[in-house]
PDB file of C-alpha atoms in Angstrom:
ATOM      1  CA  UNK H1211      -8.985   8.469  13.232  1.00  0.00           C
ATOM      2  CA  UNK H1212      -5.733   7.408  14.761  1.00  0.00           C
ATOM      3  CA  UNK H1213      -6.661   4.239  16.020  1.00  0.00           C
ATOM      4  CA  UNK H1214      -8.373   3.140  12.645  1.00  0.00           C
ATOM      5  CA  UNK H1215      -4.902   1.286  11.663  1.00  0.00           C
ATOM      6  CA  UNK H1216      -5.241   0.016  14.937  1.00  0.00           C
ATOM      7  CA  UNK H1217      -8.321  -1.937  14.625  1.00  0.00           C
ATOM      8  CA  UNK H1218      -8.151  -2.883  11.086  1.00  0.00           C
ATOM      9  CA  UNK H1219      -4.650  -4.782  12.001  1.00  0.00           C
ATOM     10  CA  UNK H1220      -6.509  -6.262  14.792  1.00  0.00           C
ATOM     11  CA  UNK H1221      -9.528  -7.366  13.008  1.00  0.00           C
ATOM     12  CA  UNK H1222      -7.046  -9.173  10.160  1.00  0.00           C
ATOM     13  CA  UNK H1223      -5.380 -10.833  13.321  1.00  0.00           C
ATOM     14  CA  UNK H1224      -8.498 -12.133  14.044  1.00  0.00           C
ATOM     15  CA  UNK H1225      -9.840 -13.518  10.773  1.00  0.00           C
ATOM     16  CA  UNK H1226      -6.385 -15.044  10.150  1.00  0.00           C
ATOM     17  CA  UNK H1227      -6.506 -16.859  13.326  1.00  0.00           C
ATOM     18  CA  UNK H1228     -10.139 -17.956  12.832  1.00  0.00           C
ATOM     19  CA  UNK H1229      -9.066 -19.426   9.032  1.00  0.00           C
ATOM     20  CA  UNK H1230      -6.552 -20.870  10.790  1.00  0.00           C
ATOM     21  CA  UNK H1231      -8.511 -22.859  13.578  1.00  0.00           C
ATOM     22  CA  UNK H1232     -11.118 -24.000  11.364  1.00  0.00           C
ATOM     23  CA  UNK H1233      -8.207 -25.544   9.270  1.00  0.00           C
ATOM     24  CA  UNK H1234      -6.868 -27.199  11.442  1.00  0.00           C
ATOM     25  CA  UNK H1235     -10.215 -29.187  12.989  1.00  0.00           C
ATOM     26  CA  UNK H1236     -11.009 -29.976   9.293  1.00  0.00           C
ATOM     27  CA  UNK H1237      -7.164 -31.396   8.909  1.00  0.00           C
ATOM     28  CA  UNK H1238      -7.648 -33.311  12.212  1.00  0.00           C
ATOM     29  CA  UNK H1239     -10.880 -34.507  11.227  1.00  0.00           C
ATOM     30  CA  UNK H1240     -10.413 -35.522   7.990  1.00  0.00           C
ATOM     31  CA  UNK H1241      -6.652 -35.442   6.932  1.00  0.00           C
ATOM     32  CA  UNK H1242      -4.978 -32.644   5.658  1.00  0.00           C
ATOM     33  CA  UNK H1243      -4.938 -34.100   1.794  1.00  0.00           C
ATOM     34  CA  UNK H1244      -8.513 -34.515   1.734  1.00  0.00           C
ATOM     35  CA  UNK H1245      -9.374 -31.398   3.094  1.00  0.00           C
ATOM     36  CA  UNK H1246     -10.163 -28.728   0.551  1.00  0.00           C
ATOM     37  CA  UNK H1247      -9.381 -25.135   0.823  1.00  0.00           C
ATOM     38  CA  UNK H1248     -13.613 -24.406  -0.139  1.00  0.00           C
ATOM     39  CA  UNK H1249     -14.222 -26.221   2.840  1.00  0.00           C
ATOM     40  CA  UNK H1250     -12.456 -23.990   5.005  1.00  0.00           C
ATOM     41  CA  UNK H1251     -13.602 -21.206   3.098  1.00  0.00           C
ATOM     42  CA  UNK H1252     -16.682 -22.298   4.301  1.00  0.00           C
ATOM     43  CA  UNK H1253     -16.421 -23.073   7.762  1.00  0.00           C
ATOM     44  CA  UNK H1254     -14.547 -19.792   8.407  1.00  0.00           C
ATOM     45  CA  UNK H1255     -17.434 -18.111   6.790  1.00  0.00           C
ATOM     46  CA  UNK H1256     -15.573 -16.256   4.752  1.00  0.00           C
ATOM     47  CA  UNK H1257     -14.864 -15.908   0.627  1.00  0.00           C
ATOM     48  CA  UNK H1258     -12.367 -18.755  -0.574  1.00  0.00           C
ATOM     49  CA  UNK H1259      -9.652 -15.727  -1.488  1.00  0.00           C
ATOM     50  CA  UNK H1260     -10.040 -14.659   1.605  1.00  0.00           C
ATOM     51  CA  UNK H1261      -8.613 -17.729   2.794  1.00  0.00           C
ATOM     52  CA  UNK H1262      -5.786 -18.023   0.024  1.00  0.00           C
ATOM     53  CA  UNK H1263      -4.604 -14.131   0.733  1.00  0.00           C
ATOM     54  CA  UNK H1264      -3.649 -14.709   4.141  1.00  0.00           C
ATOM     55  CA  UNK H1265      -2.393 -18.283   3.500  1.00  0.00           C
ATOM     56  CA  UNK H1266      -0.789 -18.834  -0.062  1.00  0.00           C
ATOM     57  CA  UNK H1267       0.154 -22.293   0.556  1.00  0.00           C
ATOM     58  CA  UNK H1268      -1.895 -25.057   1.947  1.00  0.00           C
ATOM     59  CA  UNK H1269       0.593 -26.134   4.208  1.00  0.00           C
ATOM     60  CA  UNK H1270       0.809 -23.091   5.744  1.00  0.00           C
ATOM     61  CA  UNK H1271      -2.663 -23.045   7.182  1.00  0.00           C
ATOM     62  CA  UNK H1272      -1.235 -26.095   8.962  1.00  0.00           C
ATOM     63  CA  UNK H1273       2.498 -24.711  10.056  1.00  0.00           C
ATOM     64  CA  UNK H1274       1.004 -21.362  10.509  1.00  0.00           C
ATOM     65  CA  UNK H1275       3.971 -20.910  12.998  1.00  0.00           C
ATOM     66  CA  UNK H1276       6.248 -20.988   9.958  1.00  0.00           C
ATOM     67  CA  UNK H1277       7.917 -17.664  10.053  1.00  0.00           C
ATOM     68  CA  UNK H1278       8.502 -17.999  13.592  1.00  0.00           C
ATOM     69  CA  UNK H1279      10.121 -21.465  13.003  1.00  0.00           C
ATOM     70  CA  UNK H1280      12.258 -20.625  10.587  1.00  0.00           C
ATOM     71  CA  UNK H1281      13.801 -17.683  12.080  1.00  0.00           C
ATOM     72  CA  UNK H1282      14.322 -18.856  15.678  1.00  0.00           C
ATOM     73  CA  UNK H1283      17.366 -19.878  15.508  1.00  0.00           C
ATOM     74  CA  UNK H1284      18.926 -16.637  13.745  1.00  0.00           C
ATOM     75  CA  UNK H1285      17.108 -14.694  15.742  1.00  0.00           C
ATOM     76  CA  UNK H1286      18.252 -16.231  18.825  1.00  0.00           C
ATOM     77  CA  UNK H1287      21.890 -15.450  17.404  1.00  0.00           C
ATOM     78  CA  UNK H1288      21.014 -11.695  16.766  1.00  0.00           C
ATOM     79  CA  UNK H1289      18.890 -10.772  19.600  1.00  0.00           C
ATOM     80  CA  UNK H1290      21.055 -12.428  22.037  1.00  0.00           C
ATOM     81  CA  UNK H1291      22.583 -10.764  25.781  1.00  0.00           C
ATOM     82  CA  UNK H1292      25.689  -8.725  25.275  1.00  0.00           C
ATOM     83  CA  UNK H1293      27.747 -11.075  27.223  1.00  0.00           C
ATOM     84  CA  UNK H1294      26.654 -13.986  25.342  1.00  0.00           C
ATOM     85  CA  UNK H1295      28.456 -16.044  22.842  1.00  0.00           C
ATOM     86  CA  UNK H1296      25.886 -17.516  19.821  1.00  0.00           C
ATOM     87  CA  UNK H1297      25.940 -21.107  21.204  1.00  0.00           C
ATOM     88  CA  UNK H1298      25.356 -20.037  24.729  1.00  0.00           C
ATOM     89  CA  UNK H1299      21.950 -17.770  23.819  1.00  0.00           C
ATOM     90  CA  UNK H1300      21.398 -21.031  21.321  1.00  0.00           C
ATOM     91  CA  UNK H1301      21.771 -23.308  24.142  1.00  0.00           C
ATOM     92  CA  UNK H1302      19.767 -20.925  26.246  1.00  0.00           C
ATOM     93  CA  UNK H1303      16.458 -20.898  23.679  1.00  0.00           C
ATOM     94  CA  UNK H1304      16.357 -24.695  23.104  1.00  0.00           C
ATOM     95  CA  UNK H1305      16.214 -24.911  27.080  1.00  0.00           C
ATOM     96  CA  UNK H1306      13.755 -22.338  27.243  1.00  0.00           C
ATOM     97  CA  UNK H1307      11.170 -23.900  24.665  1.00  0.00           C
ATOM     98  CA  UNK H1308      11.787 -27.035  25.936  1.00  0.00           C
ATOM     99  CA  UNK H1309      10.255 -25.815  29.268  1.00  0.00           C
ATOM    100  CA  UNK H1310       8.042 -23.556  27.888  1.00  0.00           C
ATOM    101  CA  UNK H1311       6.657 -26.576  25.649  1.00  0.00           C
ATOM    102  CA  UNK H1312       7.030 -24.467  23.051  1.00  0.00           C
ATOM    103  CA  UNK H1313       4.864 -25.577  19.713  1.00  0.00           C
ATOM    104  CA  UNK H1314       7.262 -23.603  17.208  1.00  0.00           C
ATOM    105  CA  UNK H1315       9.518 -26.590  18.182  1.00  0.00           C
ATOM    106  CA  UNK H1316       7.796 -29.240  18.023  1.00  0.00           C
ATOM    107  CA  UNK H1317       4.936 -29.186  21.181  1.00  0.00           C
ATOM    108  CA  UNK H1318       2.183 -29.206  19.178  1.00  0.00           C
ATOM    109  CA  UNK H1319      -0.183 -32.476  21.612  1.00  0.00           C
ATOM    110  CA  UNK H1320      -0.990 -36.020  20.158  1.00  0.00           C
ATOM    111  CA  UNK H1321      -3.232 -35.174  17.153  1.00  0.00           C
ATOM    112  CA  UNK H1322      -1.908 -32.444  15.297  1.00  0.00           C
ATOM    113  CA  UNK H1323       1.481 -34.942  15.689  1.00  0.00           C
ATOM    114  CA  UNK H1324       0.000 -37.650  13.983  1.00  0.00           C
ATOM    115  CA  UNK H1325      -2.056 -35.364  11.315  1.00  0.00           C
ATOM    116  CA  UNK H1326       1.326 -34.089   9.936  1.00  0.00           C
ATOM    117  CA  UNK H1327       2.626 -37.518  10.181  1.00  0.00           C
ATOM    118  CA  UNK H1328      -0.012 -38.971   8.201  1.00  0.00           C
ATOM    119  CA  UNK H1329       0.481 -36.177   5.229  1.00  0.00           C
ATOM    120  CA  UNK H1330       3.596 -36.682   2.941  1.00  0.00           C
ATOM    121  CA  UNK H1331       2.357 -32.976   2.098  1.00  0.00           C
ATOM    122  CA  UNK H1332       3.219 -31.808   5.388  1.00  0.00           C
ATOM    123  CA  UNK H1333       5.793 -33.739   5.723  1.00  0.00           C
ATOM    124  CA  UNK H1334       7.796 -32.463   2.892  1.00  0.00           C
ATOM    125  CA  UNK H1335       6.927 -28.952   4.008  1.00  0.00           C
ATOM    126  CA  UNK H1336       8.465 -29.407   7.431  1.00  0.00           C
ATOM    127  CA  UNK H1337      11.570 -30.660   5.554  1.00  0.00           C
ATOM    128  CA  UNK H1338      11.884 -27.312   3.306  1.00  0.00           C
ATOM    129  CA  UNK H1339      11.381 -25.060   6.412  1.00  0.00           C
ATOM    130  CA  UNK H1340      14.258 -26.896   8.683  1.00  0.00           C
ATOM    131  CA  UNK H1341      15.976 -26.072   5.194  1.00  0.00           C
ATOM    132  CA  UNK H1342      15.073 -22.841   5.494  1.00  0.00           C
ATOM    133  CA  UNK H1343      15.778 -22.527   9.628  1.00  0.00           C
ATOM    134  CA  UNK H1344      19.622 -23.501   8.568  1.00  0.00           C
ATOM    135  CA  UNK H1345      19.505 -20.845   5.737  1.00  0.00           C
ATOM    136  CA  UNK H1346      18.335 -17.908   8.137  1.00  0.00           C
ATOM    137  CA  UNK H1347      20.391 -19.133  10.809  1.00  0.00           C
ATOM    138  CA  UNK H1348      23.813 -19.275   8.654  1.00  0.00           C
ATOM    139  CA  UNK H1349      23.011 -15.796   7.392  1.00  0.00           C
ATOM    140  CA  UNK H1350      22.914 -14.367  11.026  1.00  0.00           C
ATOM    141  CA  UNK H1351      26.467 -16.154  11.921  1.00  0.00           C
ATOM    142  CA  UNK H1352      27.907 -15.307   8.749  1.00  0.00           C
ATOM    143  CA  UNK H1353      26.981 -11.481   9.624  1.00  0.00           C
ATOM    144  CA  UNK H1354      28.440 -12.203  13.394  1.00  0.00           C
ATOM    145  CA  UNK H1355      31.487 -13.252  12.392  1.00  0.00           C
ATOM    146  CA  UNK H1356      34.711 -10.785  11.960  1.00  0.00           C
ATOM    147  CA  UNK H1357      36.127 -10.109   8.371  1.00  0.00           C
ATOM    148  CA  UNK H1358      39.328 -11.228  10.881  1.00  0.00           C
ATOM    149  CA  UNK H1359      38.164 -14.693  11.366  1.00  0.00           C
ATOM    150  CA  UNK H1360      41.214 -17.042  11.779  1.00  0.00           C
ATOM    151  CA  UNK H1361      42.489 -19.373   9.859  1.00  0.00           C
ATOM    152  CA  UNK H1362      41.188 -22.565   9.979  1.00  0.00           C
ATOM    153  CA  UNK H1363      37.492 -21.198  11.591  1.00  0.00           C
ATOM    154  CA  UNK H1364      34.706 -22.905  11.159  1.00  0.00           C
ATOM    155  CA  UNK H1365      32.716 -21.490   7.888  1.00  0.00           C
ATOM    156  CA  UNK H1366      29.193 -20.037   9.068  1.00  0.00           C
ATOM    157  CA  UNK H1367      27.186 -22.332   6.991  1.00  0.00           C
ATOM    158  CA  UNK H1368      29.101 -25.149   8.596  1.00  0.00           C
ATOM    159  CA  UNK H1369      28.569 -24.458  12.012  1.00  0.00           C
ATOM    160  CA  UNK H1370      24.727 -23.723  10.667  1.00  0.00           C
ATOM    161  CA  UNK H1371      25.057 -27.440   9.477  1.00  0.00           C
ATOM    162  CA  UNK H1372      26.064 -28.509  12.348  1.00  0.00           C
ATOM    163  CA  UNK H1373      23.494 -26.327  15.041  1.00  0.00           C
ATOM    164  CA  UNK H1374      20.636 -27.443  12.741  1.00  0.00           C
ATOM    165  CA  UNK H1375      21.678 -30.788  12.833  1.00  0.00           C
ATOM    166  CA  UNK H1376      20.895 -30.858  16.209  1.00  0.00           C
ATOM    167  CA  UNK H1377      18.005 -28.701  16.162  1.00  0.00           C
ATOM    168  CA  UNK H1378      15.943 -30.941  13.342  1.00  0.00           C
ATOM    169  CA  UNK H1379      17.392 -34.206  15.458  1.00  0.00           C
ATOM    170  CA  UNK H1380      15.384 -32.090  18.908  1.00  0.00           C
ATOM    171  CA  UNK H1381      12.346 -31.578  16.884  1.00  0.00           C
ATOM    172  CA  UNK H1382      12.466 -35.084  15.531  1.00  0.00           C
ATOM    173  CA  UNK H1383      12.448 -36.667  19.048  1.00  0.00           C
ATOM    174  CA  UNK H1384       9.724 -34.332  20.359  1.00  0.00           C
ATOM    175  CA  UNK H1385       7.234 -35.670  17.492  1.00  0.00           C
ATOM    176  CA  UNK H1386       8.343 -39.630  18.217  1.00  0.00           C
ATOM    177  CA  UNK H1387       7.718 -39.245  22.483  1.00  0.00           C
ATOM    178  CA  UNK H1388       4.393 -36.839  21.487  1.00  0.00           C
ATOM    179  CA  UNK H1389       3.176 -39.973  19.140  1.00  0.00           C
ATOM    180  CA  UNK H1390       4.563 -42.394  21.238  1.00  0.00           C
ATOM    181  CA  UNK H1391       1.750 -41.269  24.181  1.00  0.00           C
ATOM    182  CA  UNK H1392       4.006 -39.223  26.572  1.00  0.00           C
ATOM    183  CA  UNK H1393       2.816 -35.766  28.065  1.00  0.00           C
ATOM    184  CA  UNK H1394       4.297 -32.460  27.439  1.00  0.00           C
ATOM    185  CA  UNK H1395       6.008 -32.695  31.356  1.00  0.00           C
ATOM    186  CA  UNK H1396       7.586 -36.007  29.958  1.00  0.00           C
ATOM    187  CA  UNK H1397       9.013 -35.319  27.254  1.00  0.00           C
ATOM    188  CA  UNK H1398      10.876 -32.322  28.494  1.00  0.00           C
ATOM    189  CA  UNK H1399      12.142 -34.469  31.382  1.00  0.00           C
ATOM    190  CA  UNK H1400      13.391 -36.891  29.054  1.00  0.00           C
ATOM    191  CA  UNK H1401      14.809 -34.093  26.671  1.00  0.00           C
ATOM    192  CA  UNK H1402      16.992 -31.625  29.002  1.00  0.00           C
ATOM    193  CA  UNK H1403      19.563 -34.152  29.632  1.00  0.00           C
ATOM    194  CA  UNK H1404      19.114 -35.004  25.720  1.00  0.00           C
ATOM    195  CA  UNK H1405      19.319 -31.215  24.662  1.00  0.00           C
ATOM    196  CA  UNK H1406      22.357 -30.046  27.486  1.00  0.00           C
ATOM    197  CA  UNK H1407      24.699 -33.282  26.198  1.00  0.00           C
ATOM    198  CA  UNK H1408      23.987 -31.322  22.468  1.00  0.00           C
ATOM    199  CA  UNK H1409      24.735 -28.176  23.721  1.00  0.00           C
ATOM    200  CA  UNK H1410      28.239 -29.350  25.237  1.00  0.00           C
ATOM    201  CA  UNK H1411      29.283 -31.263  22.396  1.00  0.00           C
ATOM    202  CA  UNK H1412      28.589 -28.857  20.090  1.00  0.00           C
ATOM    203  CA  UNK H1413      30.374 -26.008  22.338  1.00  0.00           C
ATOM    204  CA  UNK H1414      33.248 -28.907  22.164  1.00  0.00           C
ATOM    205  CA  UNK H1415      33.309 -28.703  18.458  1.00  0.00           C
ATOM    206  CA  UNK H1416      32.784 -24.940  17.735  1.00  0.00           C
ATOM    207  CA  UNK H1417      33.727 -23.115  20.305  1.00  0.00           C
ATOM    208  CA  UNK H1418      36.941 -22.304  19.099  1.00  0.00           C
ATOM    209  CA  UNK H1419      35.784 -21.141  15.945  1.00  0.00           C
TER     210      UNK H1419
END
């Protein structure tokens, strides 16, 4: 009886993910704005309200990494070493998805890059969850920093600004080299240089605060 919780958990794991890849070969095959949420109702094999309880939006079938996106960066603020300042275990994320190709940042191979370039929908949606990155993000540095702040600091939600400025400008480049034909090994070659010059200047312009 114990383990009932267990398997049930595991067996809505599975039928999410299995929505979720069928979505996304209909999307690459045929768009995302023609593709119909019936359709992948019926190539999952499974009831259409199946299909829009795990996955209320659209979009979300296609940025099913959402949640993880748009926490990441607060998360890499809260769960950080105990030695470690927020823009060093910032600094020390973006390196580490960068090397670990990491999708929630924008690794996500040639196709799937040009089927959410091709959808305004999409498109949009990416815009709202950066939005929402920043949001999550200020909220974890306005929580980190001392009611004794000084004078003259930085205000949380500025130095958000300014970390998800560069975070959206990361993701940004990622998408252009992926549509632009380069590999995965490329682009992060390219990018570390890109990413480390980020990291100092903003260091330079918040450390202080």
């Amino acid at each position: 009886m114990g383990t009932e919780p267990g398997l049930r958990e595991s067996k809505k794991q599975e039928t999410r993910q299995l929505i979720s890849d069928c979505a996304t070969k209909l999307f690459i095959e045929q768009g995302f704005e023609r593709t119909t949420i019936a359709e992948i109702a019926a190539a999952a094999r499974v009831a259409k309200k199946t299909v829009t309880n795990y996955f209320p939006r659209k979009e979300d079938l296609a940025l099913d990494h959402h949640e993880a996106f748009t926490q990441g960066l607060a998360l890499a603020v809260t769960d950080r070493r105990p030695d470690e300042t927020p823009l060093a275990a910032l600094s020390r994320a973006r390196r580490t998805a960068l090397l670990d190709h990491d999708p929630v940042i924008g690794f996500t191979g040639l196709t799937f890059a040009r089927m959410v370039a091709d959808s305004p929908t999409l498109t949009a949606r990416l815009r709202e969850l950066h939005d929402q990155r920043e949001e999550a993000l200020a909220t974890a540095l306005a929580i980190d920093t001392p009611a004794t702040a000084p004078a003259g600091a930085i205000a949380p939600r500025a130095a958000a600004a300014l970390i998800a400025g560069a975070d959206r400008l990361l993701f940004r480049r990622i998408q252009e080299l992926t549509l632009a034909g380069h590999t995965n090994d490329e682009i992060t070659a390219t990018l570390l240089p890109e990413s480390d010059h980020t990291s100092a200047l903003l260091t330079a312009a918040l450390a202080d605060h």
